[in-house]
């Protein structure tokens, strides 16, 4: 099946610093990429949708100036958490939508665990 | 507004028995439905999907049933195995737009 990678898998940073997370579709071109956040024992919360070459669409309540999304190519999207604070600590997951074989679905990355001290 | 709902947060099943996970949706524009499996600290993995033109799709031990009139779908796992223990999310997408809408997940525990 299709593969989506995320880097880094785990990051620990000090409060006030910025953290960049990369999401790559390795064997297909993703028309759309999504960024999710998951709190412990809760569902996936969609943060934003990004299409290559255009601005990301943010969900209500998500600060676009804090969570910067860049979708530079059909295989790469980045999420930058600016001036991170402890409440931003979470598990961030990206996904890429594309057709791999006969199935049009979202393929998820392995996630990035962010811990802000 | 939760358009896709999984009303059972958890389910325990004996190994070898059938696991049935349920999902309800409210948006009649949804025309494609998917089930994902998720282990802790990992991204979700696609399991099986079904188009609204079908009412059943089977793949090995996994079968998804869709009841459009009731706006209900279910995932059947038979026989259940301990390795199936995970959180299962159902998702739906409309015939227009890009977004996938996820349920809140059901944590399945298969007891050896």
PDB file of C-alpha atoms in Angstrom:
ATOM      1  CA  UNK A   1       0.000   0.000   0.000  1.00  0.00           C
ATOM      2  CA  UNK A   2       0.891   3.651  -0.165  1.00  0.00           C
ATOM      3  CA  UNK A   3       3.450   4.975   2.280  1.00  0.00           C
ATOM      4  CA  UNK A   4       3.466   8.281   4.070  1.00  0.00           C
ATOM      5  CA  UNK A   5       6.406   9.233   6.237  1.00  0.00           C
ATOM      6  CA  UNK A   6       6.693  11.782   9.000  1.00  0.00           C
ATOM      7  CA  UNK A   7       9.806  13.298  10.452  1.00  0.00           C
ATOM      8  CA  UNK A   8      10.692  13.525  13.250  1.00  0.00           C
ATOM      9  CA  UNK A   9       8.848  10.756  15.030  1.00  0.00           C
ATOM     10  CA  UNK A  10       9.479  12.343  18.396  1.00  0.00           C
ATOM     11  CA  UNK A  11      10.593  15.796  19.446  1.00  0.00           C
ATOM     12  CA  UNK A  12      11.124  17.444  22.799  1.00  0.00           C
ATOM     13  CA  UNK A  13      11.571  21.188  22.862  1.00  0.00           C
ATOM     14  CA  UNK A  14      11.605  24.102  25.240  1.00  0.00           C
ATOM     15  CA  UNK A  15       8.668  26.435  25.563  1.00  0.00           C
ATOM     16  CA  UNK A  16       8.861  29.306  23.086  1.00  0.00           C
ATOM     17  CA  UNK A  17      10.741  27.455  20.370  1.00  0.00           C
ATOM     18  CA  UNK A  18       9.361  26.472  16.982  1.00  0.00           C
ATOM     19  CA  UNK A  19       9.143  22.935  15.706  1.00  0.00           C
ATOM     20  CA  UNK A  20       8.792  21.781  12.107  1.00  0.00           C
ATOM     21  CA  UNK A  21       7.235  18.448  11.200  1.00  0.00           C
ATOM     22  CA  UNK A  22       7.557  17.035   7.698  1.00  0.00           C
ATOM     23  CA  UNK A  23       5.069  14.795   5.953  1.00  0.00           C
ATOM     24  CA  UNK A  24       5.977  13.022   2.739  1.00  0.00           C
ATOM     25  CA  UNK A  25       4.068  10.724   0.443  1.00  0.00           C
ATOM     26  CA  UNK A  26       6.725   8.309  -0.730  1.00  0.00           C
ATOM     27  CA  UNK A  27       5.185   6.465  -3.643  1.00  0.00           C
ATOM     28  CA  UNK A  28       2.305   8.561  -4.860  1.00  0.00           C
ATOM     29  CA  UNK A  29       1.408  12.168  -5.497  1.00  0.00           C
ATOM     30  CA  UNK A  30      -0.938  13.510  -2.892  1.00  0.00           C
ATOM     31  CA  UNK A  31      -3.523  15.924  -4.170  1.00  0.00           C
ATOM     32  CA  UNK A  32      -4.400  16.885  -0.637  1.00  0.00           C
ATOM     33  CA  UNK A  33      -2.680  16.518   2.698  1.00  0.00           C
ATOM     34  CA  UNK A  34      -4.287  16.746   6.103  1.00  0.00           C
ATOM     35  CA  UNK A  35      -2.921  17.461   9.549  1.00  0.00           C
ATOM     36  CA  UNK A  36      -4.517  15.934  12.620  1.00  0.00           C
ATOM     37  CA  UNK A  37      -3.910  16.171  16.306  1.00  0.00           C
ATOM     38  CA  UNK A  38      -4.742  13.457  18.769  1.00  0.00           C
ATOM     39  CA  UNK A  39      -5.020  13.947  22.493  1.00  0.00           C
ATOM     40  CA  UNK A  40      -4.770  10.901  24.773  1.00  0.00           C
ATOM     41  CA  UNK A  41      -7.803   8.657  24.514  1.00  0.00           C
ATOM     42  CA  UNK A  42      -9.507  10.986  22.085  1.00  0.00           C
ATOM     43  CA  UNK A  43     -10.328  10.914  18.431  1.00  0.00           C
ATOM     44  CA  UNK A  44      -8.354  12.488  15.648  1.00  0.00           C
ATOM     45  CA  UNK A  45      -8.982  16.203  15.404  1.00  0.00           C
ATOM     46  CA  UNK A  46      -8.572  17.661  11.955  1.00  0.00           C
ATOM     47  CA  UNK A  47      -6.478  20.808  12.157  1.00  0.00           C
ATOM     48  CA  UNK A  48      -6.129  21.829   8.549  1.00  0.00           C
ATOM     49  CA  UNK A  49      -6.339  20.728   4.954  1.00  0.00           C
ATOM     50  CA  UNK A  50      -3.675  21.708   2.479  1.00  0.00           C
ATOM     51  CA  UNK A  51      -3.581  21.527  -1.266  1.00  0.00           C
ATOM     52  CA  UNK A  52      -0.325  21.832  -3.150  1.00  0.00           C
ATOM     53  CA  UNK A  53       0.413  25.384  -4.153  1.00  0.00           C
ATOM     54  CA  UNK A  54      -2.406  27.011  -2.252  1.00  0.00           C
ATOM     55  CA  UNK A  55      -3.089  28.197   1.268  1.00  0.00           C
ATOM     56  CA  UNK A  56      -4.179  25.708   3.861  1.00  0.00           C
ATOM     57  CA  UNK A  57      -7.759  25.648   5.093  1.00  0.00           C
ATOM     58  CA  UNK A  58      -7.874  25.644   8.878  1.00  0.00           C
ATOM     59  CA  UNK A  59     -10.618  24.182  11.022  1.00  0.00           C
ATOM     60  CA  UNK A  60     -12.469  26.391  13.421  1.00  0.00           C
ATOM     61  CA  UNK A  61     -10.500  27.060  16.556  1.00  0.00           C
ATOM     62  CA  UNK A  62      -7.091  26.282  15.041  1.00  0.00           C
ATOM     63  CA  UNK A  63      -4.750  29.272  14.999  1.00  0.00           C
ATOM     64  CA  UNK A  64      -3.270  29.565  11.550  1.00  0.00           C
ATOM     65  CA  UNK A  65      -0.499  31.866  12.756  1.00  0.00           C
ATOM     66  CA  UNK A  66       0.549  29.309  15.320  1.00  0.00           C
ATOM     67  CA  UNK A  67       0.315  26.218  13.149  1.00  0.00           C
ATOM     68  CA  UNK A  68       1.942  27.147   9.863  1.00  0.00           C
ATOM     69  CA  UNK A  69       1.362  24.744   7.022  1.00  0.00           C
ATOM     70  CA  UNK A  70       3.301  24.718   3.788  1.00  0.00           C
ATOM     71  CA  UNK A  71       2.480  22.334   0.968  1.00  0.00           C
ATOM     72  CA  UNK A  72       5.434  22.885  -1.307  1.00  0.00           C
ATOM     73  CA  UNK A  73       4.965  19.942  -3.617  1.00  0.00           C
ATOM     74  CA  UNK A  74       2.669  17.017  -4.332  1.00  0.00           C
ATOM     75  CA  UNK A  75       4.766  14.866  -2.019  1.00  0.00           C
ATOM     76  CA  UNK A  76       5.675  17.197   0.854  1.00  0.00           C
ATOM     77  CA  UNK A  77       3.753  19.156   3.449  1.00  0.00           C
ATOM     78  CA  UNK A  78       5.199  20.723   6.584  1.00  0.00           C
ATOM     79  CA  UNK A  79       3.592  21.787   9.831  1.00  0.00           C
ATOM     80  CA  UNK A  80       5.457  24.323  11.942  1.00  0.00           C
ATOM     81  CA  UNK A  81       4.334  24.825  15.508  1.00  0.00           C
ATOM     82  CA  UNK A  82       5.505  28.338  16.281  1.00  0.00           C
ATOM     83  CA  UNK A  83       6.372  29.460  19.799  1.00  0.00           C
ATOM     84  CA  UNK A  84       5.345  26.125  21.204  1.00  0.00           C
ATOM     85  CA  UNK A  85       3.901  25.900  24.690  1.00  0.00           C
ATOM     86  CA  UNK A  86       3.265  22.903  26.954  1.00  0.00           C
ATOM     87  CA  UNK A  87      -0.390  22.795  25.928  1.00  0.00           C
ATOM     88  CA  UNK A  88       0.761  22.126  22.361  1.00  0.00           C
ATOM     89  CA  UNK A  89       2.202  18.811  23.493  1.00  0.00           C
ATOM     90  CA  UNK A  90       0.345  16.186  21.547  1.00  0.00           C
ATOM     91  CA  UNK A  91       0.532  13.519  18.890  1.00  0.00           C
ATOM     92  CA  UNK A  92       0.431  15.061  15.429  1.00  0.00           C
ATOM     93  CA  UNK A  93      -0.499  12.921  12.459  1.00  0.00           C
ATOM     94  CA  UNK A  94      -0.477  13.820   8.807  1.00  0.00           C
ATOM     95  CA  UNK A  95      -2.269  12.059   6.029  1.00  0.00           C
ATOM     96  CA  UNK A  96      -2.206  12.252   2.280  1.00  0.00           C
ATOM     97  CA  UNK A  97      -5.094  11.653  -0.017  1.00  0.00           C
ATOM     98  CA  UNK A  98      -4.402   9.994  -3.306  1.00  0.00           C
ATOM     99  CA  UNK A  99      -5.229   7.020  -5.410  1.00  0.00           C
ATOM    100  CA  UNK A 100      -3.000   4.062  -4.757  1.00  0.00           C
ATOM    101  CA  UNK A 101      -4.239   1.190  -6.825  1.00  0.00           C
ATOM    102  CA  UNK A 102      -8.001   1.018  -6.923  1.00  0.00           C
ATOM    103  CA  UNK A 103      -8.605   2.665  -3.588  1.00  0.00           C
ATOM    104  CA  UNK A 104      -8.942   6.368  -3.093  1.00  0.00           C
ATOM    105  CA  UNK A 105      -8.315   6.934   0.535  1.00  0.00           C
ATOM    106  CA  UNK A 106      -6.223   8.745   3.041  1.00  0.00           C
ATOM    107  CA  UNK A 107      -2.919   7.238   3.981  1.00  0.00           C
ATOM    108  CA  UNK A 108      -1.576   8.226   7.335  1.00  0.00           C
ATOM    109  CA  UNK A 109       1.907   8.930   8.510  1.00  0.00           C
ATOM    110  CA  UNK A 110       3.230   7.256  11.645  1.00  0.00           C
ATOM    111  CA  UNK A 111       2.750  10.397  13.719  1.00  0.00           C
ATOM    112  CA  UNK A 112       5.013  12.775  15.625  1.00  0.00           C
ATOM    113  CA  UNK A 113       5.007  12.970  19.394  1.00  0.00           C
ATOM    114  CA  UNK A 114       5.655  16.568  20.438  1.00  0.00           C
ATOM    115  CA  UNK A 115       6.555  17.309  24.033  1.00  0.00           C
ATOM    116  CA  UNK A 116       7.000  20.932  25.022  1.00  0.00           C
ATOM    117  CA  UNK A 117       8.767  21.459  28.334  1.00  0.00           C
TER     118      UNK A 117
ATOM    119  CA  UNK B   1     -21.197  18.740  15.124  1.00  0.00           C
ATOM    120  CA  UNK B   2     -20.147  15.103  14.999  1.00  0.00           C
ATOM    121  CA  UNK B   3     -21.301  13.805  11.631  1.00  0.00           C
ATOM    122  CA  UNK B   4     -19.820  10.366  12.164  1.00  0.00           C
ATOM    123  CA  UNK B   5     -20.469   8.666  15.472  1.00  0.00           C
ATOM    124  CA  UNK B   6     -19.174   5.580  17.155  1.00  0.00           C
ATOM    125  CA  UNK B   7     -21.298   5.212  20.247  1.00  0.00           C
ATOM    126  CA  UNK B   8     -19.328   2.403  21.835  1.00  0.00           C
ATOM    127  CA  UNK B   9     -16.002   3.665  23.157  1.00  0.00           C
ATOM    128  CA  UNK B  10     -14.836   0.156  23.952  1.00  0.00           C
ATOM    129  CA  UNK B  11     -15.563  -3.483  23.184  1.00  0.00           C
ATOM    130  CA  UNK B  12     -14.168  -6.733  24.578  1.00  0.00           C
ATOM    131  CA  UNK B  13     -14.442  -9.990  22.687  1.00  0.00           C
ATOM    132  CA  UNK B  14     -13.133 -13.482  23.278  1.00  0.00           C
ATOM    133  CA  UNK B  15     -10.547 -14.762  20.828  1.00  0.00           C
ATOM    134  CA  UNK B  16     -12.169 -16.683  17.981  1.00  0.00           C
ATOM    135  CA  UNK B  17     -15.508 -14.942  18.346  1.00  0.00           C
ATOM    136  CA  UNK B  18     -16.938 -12.242  16.135  1.00  0.00           C
ATOM    137  CA  UNK B  19     -16.234  -8.554  16.799  1.00  0.00           C
ATOM    138  CA  UNK B  20     -18.854  -6.125  15.585  1.00  0.00           C
ATOM    139  CA  UNK B  21     -18.025  -2.433  15.564  1.00  0.00           C
ATOM    140  CA  UNK B  22     -20.740   0.038  14.747  1.00  0.00           C
ATOM    141  CA  UNK B  23     -20.783   3.471  13.193  1.00  0.00           C
ATOM    142  CA  UNK B  24     -23.596   5.924  12.445  1.00  0.00           C
ATOM    143  CA  UNK B  25     -23.555   9.002  10.285  1.00  0.00           C
ATOM    144  CA  UNK B  26     -25.868  11.922   9.729  1.00  0.00           C
ATOM    145  CA  UNK B  27     -24.850  13.408   6.390  1.00  0.00           C
ATOM    146  CA  UNK B  28     -26.721  11.884   3.464  1.00  0.00           C
ATOM    147  CA  UNK B  29     -24.063  13.288   1.119  1.00  0.00           C
ATOM    148  CA  UNK B  30     -21.509  10.772   2.348  1.00  0.00           C
ATOM    149  CA  UNK B  31     -20.897   8.226  -0.347  1.00  0.00           C
ATOM    150  CA  UNK B  32     -17.672   6.496   0.635  1.00  0.00           C
ATOM    151  CA  UNK B  33     -16.896   4.913   3.964  1.00  0.00           C
ATOM    152  CA  UNK B  34     -13.716   3.549   5.467  1.00  0.00           C
ATOM    153  CA  UNK B  35     -12.455   1.762   8.540  1.00  0.00           C
ATOM    154  CA  UNK B  36      -9.059   2.407  10.051  1.00  0.00           C
ATOM    155  CA  UNK B  37      -7.169   0.583  12.766  1.00  0.00           C
ATOM    156  CA  UNK B  38      -4.876   2.421  15.119  1.00  0.00           C
ATOM    157  CA  UNK B  39      -2.310   1.216  17.623  1.00  0.00           C
ATOM    158  CA  UNK B  40      -1.083   3.563  20.363  1.00  0.00           C
ATOM    159  CA  UNK B  41       1.557   6.055  19.204  1.00  0.00           C
ATOM    160  CA  UNK B  42       1.108   5.089  15.570  1.00  0.00           C
ATOM    161  CA  UNK B  43      -0.813   6.559  12.674  1.00  0.00           C
ATOM    162  CA  UNK B  44      -4.083   4.914  11.609  1.00  0.00           C
ATOM    163  CA  UNK B  45      -3.880   2.116   9.076  1.00  0.00           C
ATOM    164  CA  UNK B  46      -6.478   1.706   6.367  1.00  0.00           C
ATOM    165  CA  UNK B  47      -8.447  -1.536   6.739  1.00  0.00           C
ATOM    166  CA  UNK B  48     -11.379  -1.670   4.383  1.00  0.00           C
ATOM    167  CA  UNK B  49     -13.752   0.623   2.556  1.00  0.00           C
ATOM    168  CA  UNK B  50     -17.156   0.564   0.937  1.00  0.00           C
ATOM    169  CA  UNK B  51     -18.861   2.698  -1.642  1.00  0.00           C
ATOM    170  CA  UNK B  52     -22.460   3.760  -1.184  1.00  0.00           C
ATOM    171  CA  UNK B  53     -23.474   1.725  -4.225  1.00  0.00           C
ATOM    172  CA  UNK B  54     -22.710  -1.444  -2.284  1.00  0.00           C
ATOM    173  CA  UNK B  55     -24.066  -2.847   0.941  1.00  0.00           C
ATOM    174  CA  UNK B  56     -21.259  -5.259   1.734  1.00  0.00           C
ATOM    175  CA  UNK B  57     -17.541  -5.538   1.155  1.00  0.00           C
ATOM    176  CA  UNK B  58     -15.424  -8.402   2.365  1.00  0.00           C
ATOM    177  CA  UNK B  59     -11.671  -8.747   2.720  1.00  0.00           C
ATOM    178  CA  UNK B  60     -10.444 -11.810   4.532  1.00  0.00           C
ATOM    179  CA  UNK B  61     -11.581 -11.707   8.136  1.00  0.00           C
ATOM    180  CA  UNK B  62     -12.994  -8.198   7.743  1.00  0.00           C
ATOM    181  CA  UNK B  63     -16.417  -7.401   6.358  1.00  0.00           C
ATOM    182  CA  UNK B  64     -18.044  -3.993   6.230  1.00  0.00           C
ATOM    183  CA  UNK B  65     -21.807  -3.671   5.958  1.00  0.00           C
ATOM    184  CA  UNK B  66     -23.567  -0.493   4.894  1.00  0.00           C
ATOM    185  CA  UNK B  67     -27.221   0.298   5.548  1.00  0.00           C
ATOM    186  CA  UNK B  68     -27.869   3.564   3.753  1.00  0.00           C
ATOM    187  CA  UNK B  69     -31.463   3.927   4.858  1.00  0.00           C
ATOM    188  CA  UNK B  70     -30.396   3.694   8.483  1.00  0.00           C
ATOM    189  CA  UNK B  71     -27.189   5.660   7.877  1.00  0.00           C
ATOM    190  CA  UNK B  72     -25.326   2.900   9.631  1.00  0.00           C
ATOM    191  CA  UNK B  73     -22.265   0.848   8.900  1.00  0.00           C
ATOM    192  CA  UNK B  74     -20.573  -1.904  10.791  1.00  0.00           C
ATOM    193  CA  UNK B  75     -17.281  -3.741  10.710  1.00  0.00           C
ATOM    194  CA  UNK B  76     -17.281  -7.462  11.409  1.00  0.00           C
ATOM    195  CA  UNK B  77     -14.078  -9.239  12.335  1.00  0.00           C
ATOM    196  CA  UNK B  78     -14.271 -12.999  12.414  1.00  0.00           C
ATOM    197  CA  UNK B  79     -12.563 -14.816  13.914  1.00  0.00           C
ATOM    198  CA  UNK B  80     -11.166 -12.164  16.241  1.00  0.00           C
ATOM    199  CA  UNK B  81      -7.494 -12.441  17.160  1.00  0.00           C
ATOM    200  CA  UNK B  82      -5.507 -10.837  19.992  1.00  0.00           C
ATOM    201  CA  UNK B  83      -3.553  -8.847  17.394  1.00  0.00           C
ATOM    202  CA  UNK B  84      -6.791  -7.162  16.403  1.00  0.00           C
ATOM    203  CA  UNK B  85      -6.776  -5.296  19.722  1.00  0.00           C
ATOM    204  CA  UNK B  86      -6.585  -1.637  18.733  1.00  0.00           C
ATOM    205  CA  UNK B  87      -8.728   1.445  18.295  1.00  0.00           C
ATOM    206  CA  UNK B  88     -10.938   1.339  15.227  1.00  0.00           C
ATOM    207  CA  UNK B  89     -12.108   4.506  13.526  1.00  0.00           C
ATOM    208  CA  UNK B  90     -14.792   4.726  10.902  1.00  0.00           C
ATOM    209  CA  UNK B  91     -14.639   7.563   8.423  1.00  0.00           C
ATOM    210  CA  UNK B  92     -16.857   8.972   5.703  1.00  0.00           C
ATOM    211  CA  UNK B  93     -16.395  11.341   2.824  1.00  0.00           C
ATOM    212  CA  UNK B  94     -18.968  13.121   0.679  1.00  0.00           C
ATOM    213  CA  UNK B  95     -19.224  12.973  -3.080  1.00  0.00           C
ATOM    214  CA  UNK B  96     -18.011  16.558  -3.174  1.00  0.00           C
ATOM    215  CA  UNK B  97     -15.037  17.976  -1.341  1.00  0.00           C
ATOM    216  CA  UNK B  98     -11.976  16.406   0.104  1.00  0.00           C
ATOM    217  CA  UNK B  99     -12.511  16.012   3.792  1.00  0.00           C
ATOM    218  CA  UNK B 100     -12.806  12.722   5.587  1.00  0.00           C
ATOM    219  CA  UNK B 101     -14.949  12.793   8.691  1.00  0.00           C
ATOM    220  CA  UNK B 102     -13.891  10.479  11.493  1.00  0.00           C
ATOM    221  CA  UNK B 103     -15.793   8.879  14.319  1.00  0.00           C
ATOM    222  CA  UNK B 104     -14.446   9.015  17.845  1.00  0.00           C
ATOM    223  CA  UNK B 105     -13.124   5.471  17.754  1.00  0.00           C
ATOM    224  CA  UNK B 106     -13.892   2.181  19.450  1.00  0.00           C
ATOM    225  CA  UNK B 107     -11.210   0.447  21.455  1.00  0.00           C
ATOM    226  CA  UNK B 108     -11.358  -3.273  20.762  1.00  0.00           C
ATOM    227  CA  UNK B 109      -9.788  -5.758  23.150  1.00  0.00           C
ATOM    228  CA  UNK B 110      -9.603  -9.366  22.060  1.00  0.00           C
ATOM    229  CA  UNK B 111      -9.105 -11.611  25.065  1.00  0.00           C
ATOM    230  CA  UNK B 112      -6.945 -14.682  24.483  1.00  0.00           C
TER     231      UNK B 112
END
